[in-house]
Amino acid sequence: MEKFSFGVDPITSHAWNRDRTQIAISANNSLVDIYQKSEEGWEKTQTLNEHTQRVTSVDWAPESNMIVTCGSDRNAYVWIQNGNDEWKPSLVILRINRAATCVRWSPLENKFAVGSGSRLISICYFDKDHDWWVSKHIKKPIRSTITTVDWHPNNILLACGSTDFKVRVFSAYVKDVEAKPSGNVWGSKLPLGACLMEFGGSGGWVHGVSFDATGNRLAWVSHDSTINMVNASANFAESQTKLKNLPCHSLQWVGPDSIVAGGHDCWLLRFSVDDSNNLTFEGRVGFSRKRTEEKVTAMSMFQSLDKRATVEDDSKKTSIHQNSIVQLLIHTGGREAVTKLSSVGADGLLVVWNQHSLQASIGGSTFDMLAETINQVNIASQE
Amino acid sequence: MSKSTSTTIFRKVNIDEFDENNYQDEVVEADQVAVPAEEEIERLLNSKKNVDALQLLLRNAPITSKNQVDKDKAHQLVIRVLTMFKASEVGDAVNSLDSNSIDILMKYIYREFAAPSEKSASVCLTWHEKVYAVGGVGSIIRVLTDRKGV
């Protein structure tokens, strides 16, 4: 495991470049910082400064090397590097009147989806004739803010979660940029905006959705502390697992039958899926950090009693993240076999989780951390 | 040009009502759940089948019902059953419940916490401790988020 701190501000979103040597991070403000990996840690190379309000989501297209950002200022920008390696923005015509909340490149990187508070999803693509990014809207039957989107591996279907507690699967086929798709298990007719499936409806806001590697199964986490899954190839069998923990915020398939989720619990949680589509909670990922035993002198005890009204300093959590985990991304590998995961949290930490090679054979999802590789680098933000 | 006016009544107009795309809460079909009769519960309690009485009530909780009288009645019955347990029996009773019942029981406990009577408050605290041990903070989160109250 590697742990990096990017200051004290909560991190809203992060995105990796193709070879994982650069990272784009937004620290809960209107800026997006690009960091380059160096021997000492991470070095800030450029700041993307175009949004006028808080940036809500960042995504980096690995092959075409384009960054897309969206924010509360109702705008999205596509950033492309010019000859001098400087990132230049171009505005996307989103046509929305509320904040944009989430953005994701499609797997083929020829379009991206922006969810927003104006109860619609903008599917954006490059219009060669006019030389800018335009969008088409998916409106019906969405009745509330879109909180999260995820693309199906076939580049056509899009899953979204919203604050009306529902998860929907839409067709995001744009005839201007791609060939007519054939049907699959989710549906046969795929015009843009066709709502193929709708799940959920009770519980809480949906915080995260994720397709598995085959695209036949869809999992999501919501604010009623549940994790849910639906299997399209098994007659849309739904399953739900109620957690004992605080709600999860983000999730990722890390193997054919395993999911890792993280959220307000501050831990990464591991789930397995069996043949009859049942989700089972496997446990927390990683070891618990031991509280460092400090010598208790009489003086420090009384100082501590005076300052905090307690003898022991119990303000630190035993988990790696010291605050809610906000976003999980795949660092290395594909959804069928992830070997490294990265997570960012409201504590300003970026954690890269290794797969423990010895335990990899069991379900292929046992992420563990090697204590000796912990490498903490502090980067003073915004000096 | 806007005229200065002393009337503020226009500020109280709920403009969202006139938005046809406005979010509407899903209309949940009320399941026809019959709250177990008081006599039935009484009979179970008299024959010392406290756990059966509790399970029966939690399985048939009128969570989708719109009838407040039904809900109140069910709530009264649940609290009555809870107070019948000895403190030492609470743990075993909680362990015999499935996860749905645990969540519903937590809802009843929190409803009682909202307006506790002198007798029920301490009983509910005992139950809360045991239910929390099984359901964790997750079940409290579900009390807070679920629209289907008891």
Short mmCIF file of N, CA and C in Angstrom, two decimals, chain A residues 37-162:
data_model
loop_
_atom_site.label_atom_id
_atom_site.label_comp_id
_atom_site.label_asym_id
_atom_site.label_seq_id
_atom_site.Cartn_x
_atom_site.Cartn_y
_atom_site.Cartn_z
N LYS A 37 4.40 11.98 -10.90
CA LYS A 37 5.08 11.14 -9.93
C LYS A 37 6.58 11.38 -10.03
N SER A 38 7.21 11.57 -8.91
CA SER A 38 8.66 11.72 -8.91
C SER A 38 9.21 10.82 -7.81
N GLU A 39 10.49 10.85 -7.64
CA GLU A 39 11.07 9.93 -6.66
C GLU A 39 10.66 10.30 -5.25
N GLU A 40 10.46 11.58 -5.02
CA GLU A 40 10.10 11.99 -3.66
C GLU A 40 8.61 11.87 -3.40
N GLY A 41 7.84 11.65 -4.43
CA GLY A 41 6.40 11.58 -4.22
C GLY A 41 5.68 12.17 -5.42
N TRP A 42 4.88 13.19 -5.16
CA TRP A 42 4.11 13.78 -6.23
C TRP A 42 4.44 15.26 -6.34
N GLU A 43 4.62 15.69 -7.56
CA GLU A 43 5.03 17.06 -7.81
C GLU A 43 3.98 17.73 -8.68
N LYS A 44 3.52 18.87 -8.24
CA LYS A 44 2.47 19.54 -9.01
C LYS A 44 3.05 20.15 -10.29
N THR A 45 2.46 19.82 -11.42
CA THR A 45 3.00 20.35 -12.67
C THR A 45 2.12 21.45 -13.26
N GLN A 46 0.82 21.29 -13.12
CA GLN A 46 -0.05 22.33 -13.67
C GLN A 46 -1.37 22.36 -12.91
N THR A 47 -2.02 23.50 -12.92
CA THR A 47 -3.34 23.63 -12.32
C THR A 47 -4.33 23.99 -13.41
N LEU A 48 -5.38 23.22 -13.49
CA LEU A 48 -6.42 23.52 -14.47
C LEU A 48 -7.39 24.49 -13.84
N ASN A 49 -7.35 25.71 -14.32
CA ASN A 49 -8.14 26.76 -13.69
C ASN A 49 -9.10 27.35 -14.72
N GLU A 50 -10.32 26.87 -14.73
CA GLU A 50 -11.29 27.41 -15.67
C GLU A 50 -12.69 27.44 -15.04
N HIS A 51 -12.93 26.48 -14.16
CA HIS A 51 -14.23 26.46 -13.49
C HIS A 51 -14.34 27.64 -12.54
N THR A 52 -15.55 28.14 -12.38
CA THR A 52 -15.75 29.25 -11.46
C THR A 52 -16.33 28.78 -10.13
N GLN A 53 -16.83 27.55 -10.10
CA GLN A 53 -17.29 27.00 -8.84
C GLN A 53 -16.68 25.61 -8.64
N ARG A 54 -17.09 24.97 -7.56
CA ARG A 54 -16.49 23.71 -7.15
C ARG A 54 -16.51 22.66 -8.27
N VAL A 55 -15.38 22.03 -8.48
CA VAL A 55 -15.32 20.92 -9.43
C VAL A 55 -15.90 19.68 -8.75
N THR A 56 -16.82 19.00 -9.43
CA THR A 56 -17.45 17.85 -8.79
C THR A 56 -16.88 16.52 -9.27
N SER A 57 -16.35 16.50 -10.47
CA SER A 57 -15.87 15.21 -10.97
C SER A 57 -14.81 15.41 -12.06
N VAL A 58 -13.86 14.49 -12.11
CA VAL A 58 -12.77 14.54 -13.07
C VAL A 58 -12.62 13.15 -13.68
N ASP A 59 -12.38 13.07 -14.98
CA ASP A 59 -12.08 11.77 -15.58
C ASP A 59 -11.03 11.96 -16.66
N TRP A 60 -10.13 10.99 -16.76
CA TRP A 60 -8.99 11.08 -17.68
C TRP A 60 -9.11 9.93 -18.66
N ALA A 61 -9.20 10.25 -19.95
CA ALA A 61 -9.29 9.19 -20.96
C ALA A 61 -7.90 8.64 -21.20
N PRO A 62 -7.64 7.35 -20.92
CA PRO A 62 -6.27 6.85 -20.97
C PRO A 62 -5.67 6.85 -22.37
N GLU A 63 -6.41 6.44 -23.38
CA GLU A 63 -5.83 6.29 -24.71
C GLU A 63 -5.68 7.65 -25.41
N SER A 64 -6.75 8.43 -25.40
CA SER A 64 -6.70 9.69 -26.15
C SER A 64 -6.11 10.83 -25.33
N ASN A 65 -5.79 10.55 -24.04
CA ASN A 65 -5.15 11.53 -23.17
C ASN A 65 -5.91 12.86 -23.11
N MET A 66 -7.20 12.75 -22.84
CA MET A 66 -8.00 13.96 -22.65
C MET A 66 -8.59 13.92 -21.25
N ILE A 67 -8.64 15.07 -20.61
CA ILE A 67 -9.24 15.15 -19.27
C ILE A 67 -10.57 15.84 -19.42
N VAL A 68 -11.59 15.33 -18.76
CA VAL A 68 -12.85 16.05 -18.72
C VAL A 68 -13.16 16.38 -17.26
N THR A 69 -13.58 17.61 -17.03
CA THR A 69 -13.95 18.03 -15.68
C THR A 69 -15.35 18.63 -15.72
N CYS A 70 -16.08 18.49 -14.64
CA CYS A 70 -17.37 19.17 -14.57
C CYS A 70 -17.54 19.74 -13.18
N GLY A 71 -18.40 20.74 -13.05
CA GLY A 71 -18.49 21.42 -11.77
C GLY A 71 -19.85 22.01 -11.48
N SER A 72 -19.92 22.63 -10.30
CA SER A 72 -21.18 23.25 -9.89
C SER A 72 -21.52 24.48 -10.71
N ASP A 73 -20.57 24.97 -11.51
CA ASP A 73 -20.87 26.13 -12.34
C ASP A 73 -21.62 25.72 -13.62
N ARG A 74 -22.12 24.51 -13.66
CA ARG A 74 -22.95 23.97 -14.74
C ARG A 74 -22.18 23.76 -16.04
N ASN A 75 -20.86 23.77 -15.94
CA ASN A 75 -20.04 23.61 -17.13
C ASN A 75 -19.21 22.34 -17.06
N ALA A 76 -18.84 21.86 -18.22
CA ALA A 76 -17.84 20.81 -18.32
C ALA A 76 -16.80 21.28 -19.33
N TYR A 77 -15.54 20.91 -19.08
CA TYR A 77 -14.46 21.27 -20.01
C TYR A 77 -13.71 20.01 -20.39
N VAL A 78 -13.36 19.95 -21.66
CA VAL A 78 -12.44 18.90 -22.10
C VAL A 78 -11.08 19.54 -22.25
N TRP A 79 -10.08 18.92 -21.60
CA TRP A 79 -8.72 19.49 -21.59
C TRP A 79 -7.83 18.64 -22.48
N ILE A 80 -7.14 19.33 -23.39
CA ILE A 80 -6.23 18.64 -24.31
C ILE A 80 -4.87 19.31 -24.22
N GLN A 81 -3.83 18.48 -24.25
CA GLN A 81 -2.48 19.02 -24.15
C GLN A 81 -2.04 19.58 -25.49
N ASN A 82 -1.49 20.79 -25.48
CA ASN A 82 -0.95 21.33 -26.72
C ASN A 82 0.52 20.94 -26.87
N GLY A 83 1.19 21.48 -27.89
CA GLY A 83 2.57 21.09 -28.17
C GLY A 83 3.53 21.33 -27.01
N ASN A 84 3.24 22.32 -26.17
CA ASN A 84 4.14 22.62 -25.05
C ASN A 84 3.75 21.88 -23.78
N ASP A 85 2.96 20.81 -23.92
CA ASP A 85 2.49 20.03 -22.77
C ASP A 85 1.62 20.84 -21.82
N GLU A 86 1.02 21.91 -22.34
CA GLU A 86 0.09 22.65 -21.48
C GLU A 86 -1.32 22.19 -21.77
N TRP A 87 -2.11 22.11 -20.69
CA TRP A 87 -3.50 21.68 -20.85
C TRP A 87 -4.37 22.88 -21.22
N LYS A 88 -5.12 22.73 -22.31
CA LYS A 88 -6.00 23.82 -22.75
C LYS A 88 -7.44 23.34 -22.72
N PRO A 89 -8.32 24.17 -22.17
CA PRO A 89 -9.71 23.72 -22.06
C PRO A 89 -10.54 24.05 -23.30
N SER A 90 -11.54 23.22 -23.56
CA SER A 90 -12.58 23.63 -24.50
C SER A 90 -13.93 23.34 -23.85
N LEU A 91 -14.80 24.29 -23.99
CA LEU A 91 -16.09 24.22 -23.30
C LEU A 91 -17.00 23.18 -23.95
N VAL A 92 -17.78 22.50 -23.11
CA VAL A 92 -18.76 21.53 -23.59
C VAL A 92 -20.14 22.16 -23.45
N ILE A 93 -20.94 22.06 -24.50
CA ILE A 93 -22.28 22.66 -24.44
C ILE A 93 -23.21 21.66 -23.75
N LEU A 94 -23.34 21.82 -22.44
CA LEU A 94 -24.14 20.83 -21.67
C LEU A 94 -25.63 21.15 -21.69
N ARG A 95 -26.00 22.38 -21.80
CA ARG A 95 -27.39 22.84 -21.78
C ARG A 95 -28.11 22.40 -20.50
N ILE A 96 -27.53 22.68 -19.36
CA ILE A 96 -28.19 22.35 -18.10
C ILE A 96 -28.28 23.60 -17.23
N ASN A 97 -29.25 23.61 -16.32
CA ASN A 97 -29.41 24.79 -15.47
C ASN A 97 -29.19 24.48 -13.98
N ARG A 98 -28.58 23.33 -13.72
CA ARG A 98 -28.19 22.99 -12.35
C ARG A 98 -26.76 22.44 -12.40
N ALA A 99 -26.19 22.22 -11.24
CA ALA A 99 -24.80 21.76 -11.18
C ALA A 99 -24.62 20.41 -11.87
N ALA A 100 -23.49 20.26 -12.54
CA ALA A 100 -23.10 18.95 -13.05
C ALA A 100 -22.48 18.18 -11.89
N THR A 101 -22.82 16.91 -11.77
CA THR A 101 -22.39 16.17 -10.57
C THR A 101 -21.37 15.09 -10.85
N CYS A 102 -21.40 14.49 -12.03
CA CYS A 102 -20.49 13.38 -12.28
C CYS A 102 -20.21 13.28 -13.77
N VAL A 103 -19.01 12.84 -14.11
CA VAL A 103 -18.66 12.71 -15.52
C VAL A 103 -17.82 11.45 -15.72
N ARG A 104 -18.08 10.75 -16.80
CA ARG A 104 -17.32 9.54 -17.13
C ARG A 104 -17.12 9.41 -18.63
N TRP A 105 -15.88 9.16 -19.07
CA TRP A 105 -15.61 8.83 -20.46
C TRP A 105 -16.19 7.46 -20.77
N SER A 106 -16.66 7.28 -21.99
CA SER A 106 -17.09 5.94 -22.40
C SER A 106 -15.84 5.10 -22.65
N PRO A 107 -15.96 3.76 -22.67
CA PRO A 107 -14.77 2.92 -22.83
C PRO A 107 -13.99 3.21 -24.11
N LEU A 108 -14.67 3.57 -25.18
CA LEU A 108 -13.96 3.86 -26.43
C LEU A 108 -13.54 5.33 -26.53
N GLU A 109 -13.88 6.11 -25.55
CA GLU A 109 -13.44 7.51 -25.42
C GLU A 109 -13.94 8.42 -26.55
N ASN A 110 -15.01 8.00 -27.24
CA ASN A 110 -15.55 8.88 -28.27
C ASN A 110 -16.71 9.72 -27.74
N LYS A 111 -17.10 9.51 -26.48
CA LYS A 111 -18.15 10.33 -25.88
C LYS A 111 -18.03 10.22 -24.36
N PHE A 112 -18.71 11.10 -23.67
CA PHE A 112 -18.76 10.98 -22.22
C PHE A 112 -20.14 11.37 -21.72
N ALA A 113 -20.43 10.93 -20.51
CA ALA A 113 -21.74 11.20 -19.92
C ALA A 113 -21.56 12.13 -18.73
N VAL A 114 -22.42 13.14 -18.65
CA VAL A 114 -22.40 14.07 -17.52
C VAL A 114 -23.76 14.01 -16.82
N GLY A 115 -23.76 13.62 -15.57
CA GLY A 115 -24.99 13.65 -14.78
C GLY A 115 -25.13 15.00 -14.12
N SER A 116 -26.36 15.43 -13.88
CA SER A 116 -26.52 16.77 -13.32
C SER A 116 -27.74 16.88 -12.43
N GLY A 117 -27.81 18.04 -11.76
CA GLY A 117 -28.94 18.31 -10.89
C GLY A 117 -30.17 18.73 -11.66
N SER A 118 -30.03 18.95 -12.96
CA SER A 118 -31.24 19.33 -13.71
C SER A 118 -31.96 18.09 -14.25
N ARG A 119 -31.83 17.00 -13.54
CA ARG A 119 -32.60 15.78 -13.78
C ARG A 119 -32.40 15.24 -15.18
N LEU A 120 -31.20 15.30 -15.65
CA LEU A 120 -30.93 14.71 -16.96
C LEU A 120 -29.46 14.32 -17.05
N ILE A 121 -29.19 13.49 -18.06
CA ILE A 121 -27.80 13.12 -18.36
C ILE A 121 -27.47 13.68 -19.72
N SER A 122 -26.35 14.38 -19.82
CA SER A 122 -25.90 14.86 -21.12
C SER A 122 -24.90 13.87 -21.68
N ILE A 123 -25.19 13.34 -22.85
CA ILE A 123 -24.23 12.48 -23.54
C ILE A 123 -23.49 13.39 -24.52
N CYS A 124 -22.19 13.57 -24.30
CA CYS A 124 -21.44 14.57 -25.06
C CYS A 124 -20.50 13.90 -26.04
N TYR A 125 -20.37 14.49 -27.21
CA TYR A 125 -19.47 13.97 -28.23
C TYR A 125 -18.94 15.14 -29.03
N PHE A 126 -17.88 14.87 -29.79
CA PHE A 126 -17.23 15.95 -30.53
C PHE A 126 -17.91 16.12 -31.89
N ASP A 127 -18.35 17.34 -32.14
CA ASP A 127 -18.99 17.65 -33.41
C ASP A 127 -17.92 18.23 -34.34
N LYS A 128 -17.49 17.41 -35.32
CA LYS A 128 -16.36 17.83 -36.17
C LYS A 128 -16.71 19.06 -37.00
N ASP A 129 -17.99 19.11 -37.47
CA ASP A 129 -18.38 20.22 -38.35
C ASP A 129 -18.23 21.56 -37.66
N HIS A 130 -18.62 21.59 -36.39
CA HIS A 130 -18.57 22.86 -35.67
C HIS A 130 -17.37 22.98 -34.76
N ASP A 131 -16.59 21.92 -34.67
CA ASP A 131 -15.35 21.93 -33.90
C ASP A 131 -15.59 22.24 -32.42
N TRP A 132 -16.59 21.63 -31.85
CA TRP A 132 -16.73 21.71 -30.40
C TRP A 132 -17.52 20.51 -29.86
N TRP A 133 -17.58 20.46 -28.53
CA TRP A 133 -18.25 19.33 -27.89
C TRP A 133 -19.72 19.67 -27.68
N VAL A 134 -20.59 18.84 -28.21
CA VAL A 134 -22.02 19.07 -28.05
C VAL A 134 -22.63 17.91 -27.26
N SER A 135 -23.88 18.07 -26.87
CA SER A 135 -24.49 17.03 -26.04
C SER A 135 -25.90 16.69 -26.49
N LYS A 136 -26.29 15.48 -26.19
CA LYS A 136 -27.68 15.07 -26.34
C LYS A 136 -28.18 14.69 -24.95
N HIS A 137 -29.45 14.91 -24.71
CA HIS A 137 -29.98 14.70 -23.36
C HIS A 137 -30.75 13.40 -23.21
N ILE A 138 -30.55 12.79 -22.06
CA ILE A 138 -31.43 11.69 -21.64
C ILE A 138 -32.26 12.26 -20.50
N LYS A 139 -33.57 12.36 -20.71
CA LYS A 139 -34.40 13.06 -19.73
C LYS A 139 -35.37 12.13 -19.00
N LYS A 140 -36.05 11.35 -19.79
CA LYS A 140 -37.14 10.58 -19.19
C LYS A 140 -36.66 9.20 -18.80
N PRO A 141 -37.15 8.65 -17.73
CA PRO A 141 -38.08 9.20 -16.75
C PRO A 141 -37.38 9.73 -15.51
N ILE A 142 -36.22 10.36 -15.66
CA ILE A 142 -35.47 10.83 -14.49
C ILE A 142 -36.21 11.99 -13.83
N ARG A 143 -36.36 11.93 -12.53
CA ARG A 143 -37.09 12.98 -11.83
C ARG A 143 -36.27 13.62 -10.73
N SER A 144 -34.99 13.29 -10.68
CA SER A 144 -34.19 13.92 -9.62
C SER A 144 -32.72 13.91 -10.02
N THR A 145 -31.89 14.46 -9.15
CA THR A 145 -30.48 14.64 -9.45
C THR A 145 -29.78 13.31 -9.72
N ILE A 146 -28.98 13.29 -10.76
CA ILE A 146 -28.14 12.14 -11.05
C ILE A 146 -26.88 12.26 -10.20
N THR A 147 -26.57 11.22 -9.44
CA THR A 147 -25.41 11.30 -8.57
C THR A 147 -24.21 10.54 -9.12
N THR A 148 -24.46 9.56 -9.95
CA THR A 148 -23.36 8.71 -10.39
C THR A 148 -23.71 8.05 -11.72
N VAL A 149 -22.69 7.85 -12.58
CA VAL A 149 -22.91 7.13 -13.85
C VAL A 149 -21.78 6.12 -14.05
N ASP A 150 -22.07 5.07 -14.79
CA ASP A 150 -21.04 4.11 -15.16
C ASP A 150 -21.38 3.50 -16.52
N TRP A 151 -20.35 3.36 -17.38
CA TRP A 151 -20.56 2.85 -18.72
C TRP A 151 -20.48 1.34 -18.75
N HIS A 152 -21.32 0.75 -19.58
CA HIS A 152 -21.25 -0.67 -19.89
C HIS A 152 -20.03 -0.86 -20.80
N PRO A 153 -19.33 -2.01 -20.72
CA PRO A 153 -18.16 -2.19 -21.57
C PRO A 153 -18.46 -2.11 -23.08
N ASN A 154 -19.72 -2.26 -23.48
CA ASN A 154 -20.01 -2.21 -24.92
C ASN A 154 -20.08 -0.78 -25.47
N ASN A 155 -19.83 0.21 -24.63
CA ASN A 155 -19.76 1.61 -25.07
C ASN A 155 -21.13 2.21 -25.42
N ILE A 156 -22.20 1.44 -25.22
CA ILE A 156 -23.54 1.92 -25.59
C ILE A 156 -24.39 2.17 -24.36
N LEU A 157 -24.39 1.21 -23.45
CA LEU A 157 -25.30 1.33 -22.30
C LEU A 157 -24.65 2.14 -21.18
N LEU A 158 -25.52 2.81 -20.44
CA LEU A 158 -25.07 3.66 -19.35
C LEU A 158 -25.97 3.40 -18.15
N ALA A 159 -25.33 3.15 -17.01
CA ALA A 159 -26.10 3.00 -15.78
C ALA A 159 -25.98 4.29 -14.99
N CYS A 160 -27.08 4.69 -14.34
CA CYS A 160 -26.99 5.88 -13.52
C CYS A 160 -27.74 5.67 -12.22
N GLY A 161 -27.29 6.35 -11.18
CA GLY A 161 -27.98 6.32 -9.90
C GLY A 161 -28.42 7.73 -9.57
N SER A 162 -29.54 7.86 -8.87
CA SER A 162 -30.04 9.20 -8.62
C SER A 162 -30.62 9.32 -7.22
#
